[in-house]
Coordinates of C-alpha atoms in Angstrom, one line a residue:
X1 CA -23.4 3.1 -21.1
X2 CA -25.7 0.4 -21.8
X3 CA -25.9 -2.2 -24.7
X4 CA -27.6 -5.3 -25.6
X5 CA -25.4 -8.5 -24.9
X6 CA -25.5 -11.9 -26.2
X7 CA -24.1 -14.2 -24.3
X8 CA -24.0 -18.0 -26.3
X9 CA -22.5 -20.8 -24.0
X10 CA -24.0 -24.7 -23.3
X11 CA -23.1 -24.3 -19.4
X12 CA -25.8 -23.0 -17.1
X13 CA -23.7 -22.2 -14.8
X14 CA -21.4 -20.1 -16.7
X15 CA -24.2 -18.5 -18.8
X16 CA -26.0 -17.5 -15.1
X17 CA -22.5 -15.8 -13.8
X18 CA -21.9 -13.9 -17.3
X19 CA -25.4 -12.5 -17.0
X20 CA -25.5 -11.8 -13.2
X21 CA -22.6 -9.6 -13.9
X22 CA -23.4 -7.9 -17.0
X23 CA -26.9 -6.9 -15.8
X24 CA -25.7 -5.4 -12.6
X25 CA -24.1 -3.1 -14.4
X26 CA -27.0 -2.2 -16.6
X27 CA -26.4 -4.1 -19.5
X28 CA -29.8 -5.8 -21.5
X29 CA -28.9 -9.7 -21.8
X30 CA -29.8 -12.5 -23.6
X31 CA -28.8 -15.6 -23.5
X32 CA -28.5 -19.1 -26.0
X33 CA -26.9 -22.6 -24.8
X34 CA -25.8 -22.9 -28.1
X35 CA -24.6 -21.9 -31.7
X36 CA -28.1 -22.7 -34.0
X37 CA -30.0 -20.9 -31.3
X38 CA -27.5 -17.9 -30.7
X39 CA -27.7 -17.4 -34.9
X40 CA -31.7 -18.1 -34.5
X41 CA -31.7 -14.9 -31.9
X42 CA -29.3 -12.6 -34.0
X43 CA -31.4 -13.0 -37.1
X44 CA -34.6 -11.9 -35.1
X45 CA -32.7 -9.1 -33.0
X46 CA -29.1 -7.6 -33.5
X47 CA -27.5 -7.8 -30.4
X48 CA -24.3 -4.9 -29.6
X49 CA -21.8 -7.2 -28.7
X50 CA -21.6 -11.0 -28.5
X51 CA -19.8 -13.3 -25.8
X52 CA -19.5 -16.8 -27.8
X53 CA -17.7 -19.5 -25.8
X54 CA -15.9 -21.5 -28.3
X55 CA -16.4 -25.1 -26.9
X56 CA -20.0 -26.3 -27.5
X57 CA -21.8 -29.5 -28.7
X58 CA -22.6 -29.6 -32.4
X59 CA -21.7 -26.2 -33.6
X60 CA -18.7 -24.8 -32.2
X61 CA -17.6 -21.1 -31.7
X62 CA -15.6 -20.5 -34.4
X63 CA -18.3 -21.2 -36.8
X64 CA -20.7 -19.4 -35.3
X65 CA -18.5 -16.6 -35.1
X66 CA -17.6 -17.2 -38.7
X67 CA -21.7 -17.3 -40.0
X68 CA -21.7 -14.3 -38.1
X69 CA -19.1 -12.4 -40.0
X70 CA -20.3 -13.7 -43.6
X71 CA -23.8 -12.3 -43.2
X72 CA -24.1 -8.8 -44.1
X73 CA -26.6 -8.1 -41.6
X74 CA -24.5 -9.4 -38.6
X75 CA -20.7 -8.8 -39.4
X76 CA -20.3 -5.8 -38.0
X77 CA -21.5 -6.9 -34.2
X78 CA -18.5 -7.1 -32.1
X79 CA -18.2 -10.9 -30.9
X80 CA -15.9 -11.8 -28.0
X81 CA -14.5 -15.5 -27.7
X82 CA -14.8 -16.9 -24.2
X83 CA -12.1 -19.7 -24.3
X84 CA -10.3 -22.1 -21.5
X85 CA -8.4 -23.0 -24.3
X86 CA -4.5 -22.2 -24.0
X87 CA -3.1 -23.5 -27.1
X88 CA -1.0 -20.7 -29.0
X89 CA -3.2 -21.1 -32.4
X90 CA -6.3 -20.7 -30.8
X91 CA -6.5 -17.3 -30.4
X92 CA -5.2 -16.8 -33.9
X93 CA -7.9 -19.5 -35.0
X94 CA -10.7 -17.0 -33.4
X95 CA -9.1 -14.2 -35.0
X96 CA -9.5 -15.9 -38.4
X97 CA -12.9 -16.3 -37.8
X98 CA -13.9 -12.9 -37.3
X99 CA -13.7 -12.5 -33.6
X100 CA -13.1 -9.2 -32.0
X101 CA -11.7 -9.9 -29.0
X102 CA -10.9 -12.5 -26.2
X103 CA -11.6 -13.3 -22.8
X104 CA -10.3 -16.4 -20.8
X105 CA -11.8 -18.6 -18.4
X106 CA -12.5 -18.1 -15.7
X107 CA -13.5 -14.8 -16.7
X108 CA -11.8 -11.7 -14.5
X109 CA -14.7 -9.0 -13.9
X110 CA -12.5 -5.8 -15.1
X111 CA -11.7 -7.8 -18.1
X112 CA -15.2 -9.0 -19.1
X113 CA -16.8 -5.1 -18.2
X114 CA -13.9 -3.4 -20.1
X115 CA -14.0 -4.8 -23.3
X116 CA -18.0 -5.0 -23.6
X117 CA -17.8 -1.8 -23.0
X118 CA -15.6 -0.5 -25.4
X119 CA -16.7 -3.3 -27.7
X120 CA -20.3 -1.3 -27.2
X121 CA -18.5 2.3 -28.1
X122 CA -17.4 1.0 -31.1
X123 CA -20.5 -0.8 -32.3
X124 CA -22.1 2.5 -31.8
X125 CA -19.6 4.4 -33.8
X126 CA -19.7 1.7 -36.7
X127 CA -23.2 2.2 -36.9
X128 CA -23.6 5.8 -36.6
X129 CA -20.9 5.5 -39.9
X130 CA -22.4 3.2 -41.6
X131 CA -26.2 5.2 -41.9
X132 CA -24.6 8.5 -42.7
X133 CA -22.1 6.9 -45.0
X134 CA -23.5 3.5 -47.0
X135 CA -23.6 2.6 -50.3
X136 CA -23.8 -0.4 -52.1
X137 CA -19.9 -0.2 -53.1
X138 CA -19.3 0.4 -49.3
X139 CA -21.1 -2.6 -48.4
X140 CA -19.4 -4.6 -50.9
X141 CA -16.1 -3.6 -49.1
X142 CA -17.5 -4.6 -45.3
X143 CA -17.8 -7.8 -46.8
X144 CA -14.7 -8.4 -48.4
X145 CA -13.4 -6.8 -45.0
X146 CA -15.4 -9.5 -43.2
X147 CA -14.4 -12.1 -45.2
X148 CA -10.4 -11.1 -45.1
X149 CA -9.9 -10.4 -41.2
X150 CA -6.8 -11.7 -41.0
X151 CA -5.1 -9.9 -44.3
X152 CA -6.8 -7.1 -42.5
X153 CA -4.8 -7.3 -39.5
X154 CA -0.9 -7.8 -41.1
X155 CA 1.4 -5.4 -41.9
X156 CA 0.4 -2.7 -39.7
X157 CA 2.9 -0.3 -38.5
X158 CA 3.4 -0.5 -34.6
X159 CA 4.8 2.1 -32.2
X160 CA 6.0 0.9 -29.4
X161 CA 7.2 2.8 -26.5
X162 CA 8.9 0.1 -23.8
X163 CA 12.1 1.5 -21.8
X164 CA 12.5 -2.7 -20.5
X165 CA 15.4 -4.0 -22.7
X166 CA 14.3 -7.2 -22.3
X167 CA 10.3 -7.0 -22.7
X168 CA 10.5 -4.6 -26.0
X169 CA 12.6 -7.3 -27.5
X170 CA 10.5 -10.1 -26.7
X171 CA 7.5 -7.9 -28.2
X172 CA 9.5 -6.7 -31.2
X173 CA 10.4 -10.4 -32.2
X174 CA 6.8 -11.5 -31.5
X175 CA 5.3 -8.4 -33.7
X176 CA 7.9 -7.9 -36.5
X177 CA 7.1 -11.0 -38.7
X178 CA 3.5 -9.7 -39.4
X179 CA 4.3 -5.9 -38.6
X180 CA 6.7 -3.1 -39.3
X181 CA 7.6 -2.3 -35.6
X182 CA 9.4 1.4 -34.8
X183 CA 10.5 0.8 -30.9
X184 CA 11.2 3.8 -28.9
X185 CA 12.4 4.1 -25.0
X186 CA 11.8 7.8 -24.8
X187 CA 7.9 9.4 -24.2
X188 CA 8.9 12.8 -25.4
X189 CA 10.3 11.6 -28.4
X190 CA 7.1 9.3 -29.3
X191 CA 4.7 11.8 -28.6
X192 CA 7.1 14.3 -31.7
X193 CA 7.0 11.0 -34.0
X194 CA 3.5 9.3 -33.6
X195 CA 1.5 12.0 -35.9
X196 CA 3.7 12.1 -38.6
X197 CA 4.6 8.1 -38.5
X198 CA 1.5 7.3 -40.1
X199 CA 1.0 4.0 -37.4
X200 CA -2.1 1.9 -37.0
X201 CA -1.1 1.1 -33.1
X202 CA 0.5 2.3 -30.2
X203 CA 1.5 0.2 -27.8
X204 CA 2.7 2.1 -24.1
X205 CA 3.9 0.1 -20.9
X206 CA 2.5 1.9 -17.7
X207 CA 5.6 0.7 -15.8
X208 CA 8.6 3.2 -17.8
X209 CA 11.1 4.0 -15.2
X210 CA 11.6 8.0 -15.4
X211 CA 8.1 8.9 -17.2
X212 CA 4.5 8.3 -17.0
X213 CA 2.8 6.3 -19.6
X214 CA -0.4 7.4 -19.1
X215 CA 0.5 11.4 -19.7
X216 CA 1.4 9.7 -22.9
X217 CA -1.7 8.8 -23.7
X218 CA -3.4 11.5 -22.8
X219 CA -1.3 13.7 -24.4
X220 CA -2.0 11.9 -28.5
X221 CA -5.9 11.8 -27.2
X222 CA -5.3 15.6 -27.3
X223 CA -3.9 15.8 -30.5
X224 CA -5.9 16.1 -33.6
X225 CA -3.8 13.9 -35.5
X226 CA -3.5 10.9 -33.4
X227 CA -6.9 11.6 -32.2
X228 CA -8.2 8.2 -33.4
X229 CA -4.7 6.2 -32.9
X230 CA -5.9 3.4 -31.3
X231 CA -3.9 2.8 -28.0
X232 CA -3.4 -0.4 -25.6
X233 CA -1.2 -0.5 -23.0
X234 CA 0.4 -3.0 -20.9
X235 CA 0.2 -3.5 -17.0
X236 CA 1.0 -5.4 -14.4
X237 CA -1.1 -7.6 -12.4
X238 CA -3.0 -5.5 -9.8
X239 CA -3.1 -2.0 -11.5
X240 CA -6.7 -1.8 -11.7
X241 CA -7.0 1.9 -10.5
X242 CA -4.5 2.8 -13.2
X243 CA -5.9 1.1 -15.7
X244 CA -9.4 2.0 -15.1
X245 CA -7.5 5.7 -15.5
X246 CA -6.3 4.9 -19.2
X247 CA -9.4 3.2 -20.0
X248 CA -11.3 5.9 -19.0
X249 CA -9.0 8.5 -21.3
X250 CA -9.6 6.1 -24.1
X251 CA -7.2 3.5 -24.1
X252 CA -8.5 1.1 -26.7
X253 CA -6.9 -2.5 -25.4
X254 CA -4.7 -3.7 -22.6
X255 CA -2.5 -6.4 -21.9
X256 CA -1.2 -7.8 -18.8
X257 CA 2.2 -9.0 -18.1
X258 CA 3.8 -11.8 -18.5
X259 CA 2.6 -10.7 -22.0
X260 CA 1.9 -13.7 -23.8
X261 CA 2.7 -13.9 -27.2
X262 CA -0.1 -15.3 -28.9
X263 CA -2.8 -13.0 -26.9
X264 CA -0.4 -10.3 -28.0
X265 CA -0.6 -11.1 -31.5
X266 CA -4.1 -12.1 -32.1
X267 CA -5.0 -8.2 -30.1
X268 CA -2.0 -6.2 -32.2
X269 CA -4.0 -7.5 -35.1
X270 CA -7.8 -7.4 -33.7
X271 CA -6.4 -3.3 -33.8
X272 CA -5.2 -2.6 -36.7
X273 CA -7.6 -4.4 -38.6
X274 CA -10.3 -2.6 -36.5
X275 CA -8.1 1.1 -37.5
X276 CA -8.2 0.6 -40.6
X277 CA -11.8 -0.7 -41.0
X278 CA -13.0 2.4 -39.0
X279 CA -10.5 4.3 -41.2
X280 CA -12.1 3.5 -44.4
X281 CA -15.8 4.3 -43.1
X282 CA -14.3 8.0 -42.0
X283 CA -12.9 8.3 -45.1
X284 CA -16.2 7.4 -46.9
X285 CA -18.4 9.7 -44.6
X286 CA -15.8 12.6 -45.3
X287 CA -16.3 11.6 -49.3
X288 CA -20.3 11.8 -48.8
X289 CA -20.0 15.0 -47.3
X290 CA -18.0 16.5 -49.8
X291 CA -20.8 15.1 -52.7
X292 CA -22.8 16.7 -50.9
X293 CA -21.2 20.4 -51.4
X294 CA -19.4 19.7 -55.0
X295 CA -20.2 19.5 -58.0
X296 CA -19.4 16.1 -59.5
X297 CA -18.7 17.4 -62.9
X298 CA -16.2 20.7 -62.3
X299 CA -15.5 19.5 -58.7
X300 CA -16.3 23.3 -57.8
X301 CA -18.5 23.6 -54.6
X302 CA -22.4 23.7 -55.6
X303 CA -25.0 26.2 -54.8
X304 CA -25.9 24.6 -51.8
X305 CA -23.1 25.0 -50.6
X306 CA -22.7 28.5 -52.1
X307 CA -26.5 29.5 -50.3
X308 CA -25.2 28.5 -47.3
X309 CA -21.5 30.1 -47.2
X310 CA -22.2 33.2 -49.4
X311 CA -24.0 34.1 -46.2
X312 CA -21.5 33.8 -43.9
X313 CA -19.1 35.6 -45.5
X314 CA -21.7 38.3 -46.9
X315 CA -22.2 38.8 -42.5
X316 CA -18.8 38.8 -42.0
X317 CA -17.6 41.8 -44.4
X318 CA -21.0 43.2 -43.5
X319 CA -19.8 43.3 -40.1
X320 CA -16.2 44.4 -40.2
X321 CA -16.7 47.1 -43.0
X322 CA -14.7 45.1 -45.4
X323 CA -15.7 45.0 -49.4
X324 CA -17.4 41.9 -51.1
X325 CA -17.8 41.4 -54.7
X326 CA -19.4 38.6 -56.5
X327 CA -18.5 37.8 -60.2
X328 CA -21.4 35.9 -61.9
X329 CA -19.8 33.8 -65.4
X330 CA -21.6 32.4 -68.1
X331 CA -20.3 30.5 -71.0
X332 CA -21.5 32.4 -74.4
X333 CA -23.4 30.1 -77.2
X334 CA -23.2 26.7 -74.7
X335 CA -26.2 25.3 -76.5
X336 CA -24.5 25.9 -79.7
X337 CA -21.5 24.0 -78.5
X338 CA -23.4 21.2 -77.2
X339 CA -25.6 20.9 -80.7
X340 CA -22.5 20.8 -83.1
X341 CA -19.6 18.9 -81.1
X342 CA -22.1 16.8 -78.6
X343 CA -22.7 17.1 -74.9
X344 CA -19.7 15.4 -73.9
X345 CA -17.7 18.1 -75.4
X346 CA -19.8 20.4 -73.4
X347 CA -19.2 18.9 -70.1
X348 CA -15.0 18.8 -71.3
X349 CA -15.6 22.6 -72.2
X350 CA -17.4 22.9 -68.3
X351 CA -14.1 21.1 -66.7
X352 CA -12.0 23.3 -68.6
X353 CA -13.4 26.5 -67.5
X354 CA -13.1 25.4 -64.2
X355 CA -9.6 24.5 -64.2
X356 CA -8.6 28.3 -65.8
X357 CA -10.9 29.3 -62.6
X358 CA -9.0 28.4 -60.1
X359 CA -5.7 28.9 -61.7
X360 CA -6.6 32.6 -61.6
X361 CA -8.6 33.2 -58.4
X362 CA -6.8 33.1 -55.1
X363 CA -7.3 30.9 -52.2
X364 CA -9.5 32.9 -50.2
X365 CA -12.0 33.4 -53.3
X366 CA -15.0 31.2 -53.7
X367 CA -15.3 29.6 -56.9
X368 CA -19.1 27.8 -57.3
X369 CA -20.5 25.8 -60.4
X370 CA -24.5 27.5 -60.3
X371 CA -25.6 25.1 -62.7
X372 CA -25.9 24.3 -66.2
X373 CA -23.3 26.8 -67.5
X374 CA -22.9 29.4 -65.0
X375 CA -20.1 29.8 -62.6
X376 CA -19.7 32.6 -59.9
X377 CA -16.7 33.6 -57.9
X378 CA -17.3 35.1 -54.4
X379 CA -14.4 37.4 -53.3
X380 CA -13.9 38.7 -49.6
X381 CA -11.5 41.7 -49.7
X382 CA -12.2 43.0 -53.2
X383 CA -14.0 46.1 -54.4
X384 CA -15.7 46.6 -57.2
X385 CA -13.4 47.9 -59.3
X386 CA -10.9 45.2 -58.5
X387 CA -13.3 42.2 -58.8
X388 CA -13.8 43.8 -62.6
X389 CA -10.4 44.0 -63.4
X390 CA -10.3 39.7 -62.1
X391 CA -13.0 39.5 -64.2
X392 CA -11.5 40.7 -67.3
X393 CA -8.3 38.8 -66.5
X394 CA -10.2 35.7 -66.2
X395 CA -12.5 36.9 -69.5
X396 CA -9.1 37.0 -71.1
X397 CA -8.1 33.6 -70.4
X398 CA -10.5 32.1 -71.0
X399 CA -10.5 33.6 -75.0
X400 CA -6.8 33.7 -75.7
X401 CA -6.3 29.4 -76.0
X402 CA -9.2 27.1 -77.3
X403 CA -10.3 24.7 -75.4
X404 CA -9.3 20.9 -76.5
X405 CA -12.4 18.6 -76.3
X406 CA -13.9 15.2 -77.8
X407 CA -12.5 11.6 -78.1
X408 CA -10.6 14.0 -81.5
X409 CA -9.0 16.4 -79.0
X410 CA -10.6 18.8 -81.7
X411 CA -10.1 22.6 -80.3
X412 CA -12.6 25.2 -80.3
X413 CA -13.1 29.0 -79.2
X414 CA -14.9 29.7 -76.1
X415 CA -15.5 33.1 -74.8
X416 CA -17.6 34.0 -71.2
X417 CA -19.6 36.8 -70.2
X418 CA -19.7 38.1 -66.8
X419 CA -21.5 40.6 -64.2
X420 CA -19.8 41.9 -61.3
X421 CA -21.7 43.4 -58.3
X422 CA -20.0 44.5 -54.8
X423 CA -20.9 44.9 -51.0
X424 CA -22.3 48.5 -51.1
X425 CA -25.0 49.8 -49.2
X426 CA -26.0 49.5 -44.8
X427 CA -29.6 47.6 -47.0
X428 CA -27.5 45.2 -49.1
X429 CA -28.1 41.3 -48.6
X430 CA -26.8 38.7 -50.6
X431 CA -29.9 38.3 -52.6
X432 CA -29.4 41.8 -53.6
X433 CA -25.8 41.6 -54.5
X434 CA -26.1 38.4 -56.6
X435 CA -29.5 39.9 -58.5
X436 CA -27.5 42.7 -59.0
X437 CA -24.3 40.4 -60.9
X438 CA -26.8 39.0 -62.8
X439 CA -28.7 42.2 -64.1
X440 CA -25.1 42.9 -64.9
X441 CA -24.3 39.8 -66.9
X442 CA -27.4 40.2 -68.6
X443 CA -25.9 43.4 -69.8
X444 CA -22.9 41.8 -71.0
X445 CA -24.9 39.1 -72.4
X446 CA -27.0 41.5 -74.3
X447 CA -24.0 44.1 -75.4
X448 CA -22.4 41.3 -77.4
X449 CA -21.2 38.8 -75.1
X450 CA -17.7 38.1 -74.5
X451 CA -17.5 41.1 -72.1
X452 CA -17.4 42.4 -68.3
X453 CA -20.4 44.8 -67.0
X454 CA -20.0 46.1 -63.3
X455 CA -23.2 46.2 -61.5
X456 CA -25.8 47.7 -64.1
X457 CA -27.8 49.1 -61.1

């Protein structure tokens, strides 16, 4: 894939080597020799991931990596310290910055390929979130996110599959200040326990003795529920080919042994800070697609979704020879309940229908809010004679109790009327069947109310 790439550094030299590599493998670079001119660039062209060396004149790397992260428009580009530094803090003191990984001088060409290149997945997935899925109360978390990285990045729950005796307890003691750490020796047994253990990282050594980490890996990219589990492994020195092999399947991060402790803390919580921001954006765009097909007030689907699924199911009992009924529902005298007790004990009268709707529909049924104050109820499986009889159930429960509404919790009686109209002829469509429901709840409607008609046609 290709990206754009900024790389920020005051060396010539270095800034010539980063690019010479990056371009021949198709990346589009730019370059800055230092941090006014690298914020100067980013303000007049995002850039997909940014290599910032943190030692520079004037400005250093952590703040330009922490400018970065407080403006709304740039806190979501991936930036990648480039550090000589060795100092234990100092990848913690990028990671409190905002920075999203790390690479050390001098700079290994796997290394500096492999992370852009992820780095450039996930600025691409981030954004493609972000458009379906922004709001302004979204937005308002990114940057609370941005500005609370490292909170972000504790207490995740780690899995950690390491059959050394030695090495998972060096790991576990470096982890399990910040982290809850499960640590497991056995591949068969983490791949029962990692969808149901709710954890924000897995961490997998290549090098187990009887088993092969990478089917490992493979095997939770496979699975639905660990799907988006981010993964890093750890290697030994020389295992290009098989890392290039779990990279490739979707390995997320890598470290290489002797693991050091501080780049394994400051890339445990570069992870799960990244899970759970990616996390919250899938849960959002899942939200916006369900406001998209429910109605806010009953939480019943809408009629766009019912347009769209009445269809489908209309084709499928078309095509199997199986019986469809629809059940149209009106509330009798709304406008009279809305004049004398207000509108909000209208919409408490709407919820309340709803709620005795689904109580007495099954699961397979398809209960939509049309609008206003009609309801219908799509029912695969059911004649005609059996969708009236769920009709008058649901006629009857909805007359037997009153409904409680108001700030009072005053009660009052509300009765329905409905039209039911079935799957019945090779000419039928659901435009027919539906007109037909409503020609029969106009029936009710006009017979007194409070009553189920079967299709008047």
């Amino acid at each position: 894939m290709t990206a754009r790439v900024l790389i920020v550094d005051d060396m010539l030299a270095n800034l010539k080597l980063l690019e010479a590599r990056l371009v021949a493998e198709y990346f589009e670079v730019r370059t800055a020799s230092n941090g006014a001119e690298a914020l100067e660039l980013c303000d007049r062209d995002l850039p997909d991931v940014i290599l910032l060396d943190v030692m520079m004149p004037g400005m250093d790397g952590f703040e330009v990596c922490r400018r970065l992260k407080a403006d709304l428009r740039t806190q979501h580009i991936p930036v990648v310290m480039v550090t000589a530094l060795d100092h234990p803090n100092d990848l913690l003191k990028g990671l409190e910055a905002g920075a999203d990984d790390f690479l050390t001088k001098p700079v290994n060409d796997l290394a500096l390929i492999t992370r852009v290149k992820n780095l450039a997945r996930l600025k691409l997935l981030t954004d493609e979130m972000l458009m379906r899925a922004s709001t302004e109360e979204q937005m308002g978390f990114a940057a609370a996110m941005g500005g609370e990285v490292v909170e972000a990045g504790r207490s995740g729950r780690i899995l950690l599959v390491e059959d050394r005796e030695g090495a998972a307890a060096r790991m576990v003691d470096a982890l399990k200040a910040d982290n809850d750490v499960v640590h497991l020796t056995d591949p068969a047994e983490a791949l029962l326990g990692a969808p149901d253990g709710n954890y924000d990282l897995l961490i997998v050594s290549l090098n187990l003795q009887n088993a092969d980490g990478l089917r490992l890996c493979s095997q939770l990219r496979s699975l639905d529920r660990t799907r988006h589990l981010p993964i890093m492994i750890v290697v030994e020195p020389g295992e290009e080919d098989r890392l290039h092999r779990g990279l490739d399947m979707g390995v997320n991060d890598y470290i290489v042994r002797p693991v050091s402790t501080s780049e394994l803390l400051a890339r445990v919580r570069t992870q799960v800070k990244r899970k759970r921001y990616t996390d919250f954006l899938r849960s959002r765009l899942e939200q916006t697609v369900e406001m998209a097909v429910l109605d806010p007030l009953t939480a019943l689907h809408n009629r766009r979704y019912l347009s769209n699924h009445l269809d489908t199911l209309f084709q499928e009992s078309a095509d199997r020879g199986r019986a469809l009924s629809v059940l149209l529902i009106d509330v009798d005298h709304f406008k009279a309940i809305n004049d004398t007790h207000g509108h909000d004990a209208g919409d408490d009268v709407l919820r309340e229908l709803a709620l005795r709707l689904r109580r007495n529909i099954r699961g397979i049924d398809l209960a939509c809010r049309l609008g206003g104050e009609e309801f219908v109820v799509v029912m695969p499986d059911t004649s005609l004679d059996s969708a009236y009889l769920v009709g008058e159930r649901l006629r009857q429960c909805i007359a037997a109790a009153p409904f409680i509404v108001g700030a009072h919790d005053r009660p009052i009686s509300v009765t329905a009327s409905m039209g039911v109209a079935a799957l019945e002829y090779e000419t039928d469509t659901p435009d027919l069947i539906m007109k037909r429901a409503d020609q029969a709840l106009y029936c009710a409607k006009r017979d007194g109310r409070n009553r189920v008609v079967a299709d008047a046609a």
